PDB file of C-alpha atoms in Angstrom:
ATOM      1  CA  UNK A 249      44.930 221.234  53.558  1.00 45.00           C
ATOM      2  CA  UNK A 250      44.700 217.236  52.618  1.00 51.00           C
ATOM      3  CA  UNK A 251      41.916 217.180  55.055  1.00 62.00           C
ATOM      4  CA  UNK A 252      39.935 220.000  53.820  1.00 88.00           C
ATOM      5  CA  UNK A 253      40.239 218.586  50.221  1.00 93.00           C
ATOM      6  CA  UNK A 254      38.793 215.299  51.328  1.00 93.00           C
ATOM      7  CA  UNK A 255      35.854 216.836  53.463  1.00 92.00           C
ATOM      8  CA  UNK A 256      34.873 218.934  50.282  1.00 93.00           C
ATOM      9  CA  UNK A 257      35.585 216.129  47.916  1.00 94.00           C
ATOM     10  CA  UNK A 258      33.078 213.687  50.195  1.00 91.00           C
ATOM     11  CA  UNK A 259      30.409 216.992  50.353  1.00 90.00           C
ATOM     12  CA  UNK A 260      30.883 216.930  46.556  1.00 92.00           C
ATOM     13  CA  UNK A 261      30.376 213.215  45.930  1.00 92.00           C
ATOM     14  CA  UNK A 262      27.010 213.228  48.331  1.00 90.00           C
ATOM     15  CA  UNK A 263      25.497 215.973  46.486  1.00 90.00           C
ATOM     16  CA  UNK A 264      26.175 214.283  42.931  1.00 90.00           C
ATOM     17  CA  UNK A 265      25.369 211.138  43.949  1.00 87.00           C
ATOM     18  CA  UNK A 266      21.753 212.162  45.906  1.00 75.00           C
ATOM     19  CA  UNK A 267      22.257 209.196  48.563  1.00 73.00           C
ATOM     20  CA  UNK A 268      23.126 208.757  51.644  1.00 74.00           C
ATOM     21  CA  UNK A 269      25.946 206.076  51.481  1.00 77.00           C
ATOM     22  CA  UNK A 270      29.363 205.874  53.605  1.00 83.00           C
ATOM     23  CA  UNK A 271      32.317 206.498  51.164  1.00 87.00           C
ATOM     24  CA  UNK A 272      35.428 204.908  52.211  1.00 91.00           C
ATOM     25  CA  UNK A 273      38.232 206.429  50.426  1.00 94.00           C
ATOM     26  CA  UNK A 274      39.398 203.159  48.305  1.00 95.00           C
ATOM     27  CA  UNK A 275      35.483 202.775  47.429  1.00 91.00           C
ATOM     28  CA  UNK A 276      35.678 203.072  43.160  1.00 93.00           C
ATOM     29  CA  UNK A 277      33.616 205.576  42.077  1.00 92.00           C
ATOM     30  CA  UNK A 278      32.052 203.752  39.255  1.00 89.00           C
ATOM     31  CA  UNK A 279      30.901 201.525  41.361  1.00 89.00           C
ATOM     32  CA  UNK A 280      28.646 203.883  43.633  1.00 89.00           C
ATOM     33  CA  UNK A 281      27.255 204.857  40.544  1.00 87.00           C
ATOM     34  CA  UNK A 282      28.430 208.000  39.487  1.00 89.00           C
ATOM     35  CA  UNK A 283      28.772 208.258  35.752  1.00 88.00           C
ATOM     36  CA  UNK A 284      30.957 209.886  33.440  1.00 87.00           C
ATOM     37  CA  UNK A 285      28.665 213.043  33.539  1.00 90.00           C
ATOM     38  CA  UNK A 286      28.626 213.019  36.833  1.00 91.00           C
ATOM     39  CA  UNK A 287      32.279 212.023  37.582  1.00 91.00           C
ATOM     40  CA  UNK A 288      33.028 215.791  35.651  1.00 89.00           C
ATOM     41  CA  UNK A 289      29.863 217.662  37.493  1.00 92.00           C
ATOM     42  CA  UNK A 290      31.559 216.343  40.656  1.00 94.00           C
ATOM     43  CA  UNK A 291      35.534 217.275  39.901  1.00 94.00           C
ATOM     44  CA  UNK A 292      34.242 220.784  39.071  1.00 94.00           C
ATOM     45  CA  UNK A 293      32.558 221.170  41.792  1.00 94.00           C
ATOM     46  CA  UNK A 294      35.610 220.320  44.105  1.00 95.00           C
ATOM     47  CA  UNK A 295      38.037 222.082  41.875  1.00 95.00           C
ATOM     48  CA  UNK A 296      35.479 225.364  42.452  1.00 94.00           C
ATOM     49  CA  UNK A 297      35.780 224.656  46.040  1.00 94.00           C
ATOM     50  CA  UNK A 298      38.931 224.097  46.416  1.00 93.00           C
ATOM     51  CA  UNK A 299      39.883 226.898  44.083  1.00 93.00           C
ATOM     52  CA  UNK A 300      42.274 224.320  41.818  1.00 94.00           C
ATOM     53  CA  UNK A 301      42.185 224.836  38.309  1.00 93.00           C
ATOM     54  CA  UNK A 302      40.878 221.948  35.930  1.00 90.00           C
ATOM     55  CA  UNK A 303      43.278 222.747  33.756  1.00 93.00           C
ATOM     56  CA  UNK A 304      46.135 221.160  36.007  1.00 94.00           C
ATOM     57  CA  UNK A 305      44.629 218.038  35.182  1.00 94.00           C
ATOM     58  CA  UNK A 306      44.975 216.050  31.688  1.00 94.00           C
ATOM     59  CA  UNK A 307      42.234 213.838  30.500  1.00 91.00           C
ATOM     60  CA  UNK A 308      44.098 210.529  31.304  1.00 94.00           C
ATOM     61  CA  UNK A 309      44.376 212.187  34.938  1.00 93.00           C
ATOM     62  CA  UNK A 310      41.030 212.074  34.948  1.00 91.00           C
ATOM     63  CA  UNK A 311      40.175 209.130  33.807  1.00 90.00           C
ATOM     64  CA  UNK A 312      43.049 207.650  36.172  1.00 92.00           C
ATOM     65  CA  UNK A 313      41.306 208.930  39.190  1.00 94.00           C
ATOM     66  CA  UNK A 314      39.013 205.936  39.972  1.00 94.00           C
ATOM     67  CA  UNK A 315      38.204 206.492  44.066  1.00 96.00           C
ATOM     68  CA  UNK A 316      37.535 209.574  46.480  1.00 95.00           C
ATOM     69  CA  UNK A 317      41.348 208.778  47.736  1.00 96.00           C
ATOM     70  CA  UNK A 318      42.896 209.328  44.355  1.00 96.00           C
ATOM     71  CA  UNK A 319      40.623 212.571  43.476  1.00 96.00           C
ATOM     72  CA  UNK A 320      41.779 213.678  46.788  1.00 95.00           C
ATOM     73  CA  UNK A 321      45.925 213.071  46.463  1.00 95.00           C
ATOM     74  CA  UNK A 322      45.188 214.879  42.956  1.00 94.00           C
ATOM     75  CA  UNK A 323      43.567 218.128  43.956  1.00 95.00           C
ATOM     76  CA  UNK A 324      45.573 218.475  47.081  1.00 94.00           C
ATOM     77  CA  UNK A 325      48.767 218.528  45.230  1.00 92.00           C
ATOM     78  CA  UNK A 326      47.535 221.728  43.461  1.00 91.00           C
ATOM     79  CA  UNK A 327      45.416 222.833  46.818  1.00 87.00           C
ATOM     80  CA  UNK A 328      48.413 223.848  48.800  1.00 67.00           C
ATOM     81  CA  UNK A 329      49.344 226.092  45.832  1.00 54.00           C
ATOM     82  CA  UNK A 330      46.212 227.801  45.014  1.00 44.00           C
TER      83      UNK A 330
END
């Protein structure tokens, strides 16, 4: 499932950030320039997708998930549950 998490999670990021960039998985999120508003817009959107619950995650989970890598270890933990 790891794999499906990360090709929604990179779908995700494209559509929030409206550019066509390469994301590597260690590339920091702030620094493509997603903001906070958009760093939630795009963590729903691959927690609809995905079909994990926002609730597994704590606000200090969230803020601790600063690249596409550590959104994806995150939600696939939960993934291969849901």
């Amino acid at each position: 499932m790891p794999d499906t998490v990360e090709t929604t999670a990179r779908t995700a990021l494209a559509e929030v950030l409206e550019t066509d960039v390469t994301i590597a998985l260690d590339d920091e999120l702030d620094r493509l320039g997603l903001t906070s508003l958009n760093k939630v817009l795009f963590l729903m959107s691959v927690c609809e997708r995905t079909r994990v619950g926002l609730h597994h995650f704590t606000e200090d989970d969230v803020a601790g998930m600063q690249t596409l890598g550590q959104v994806v270890t995150a939600l696939s933990r939960y993934a291969e549950e849901a």
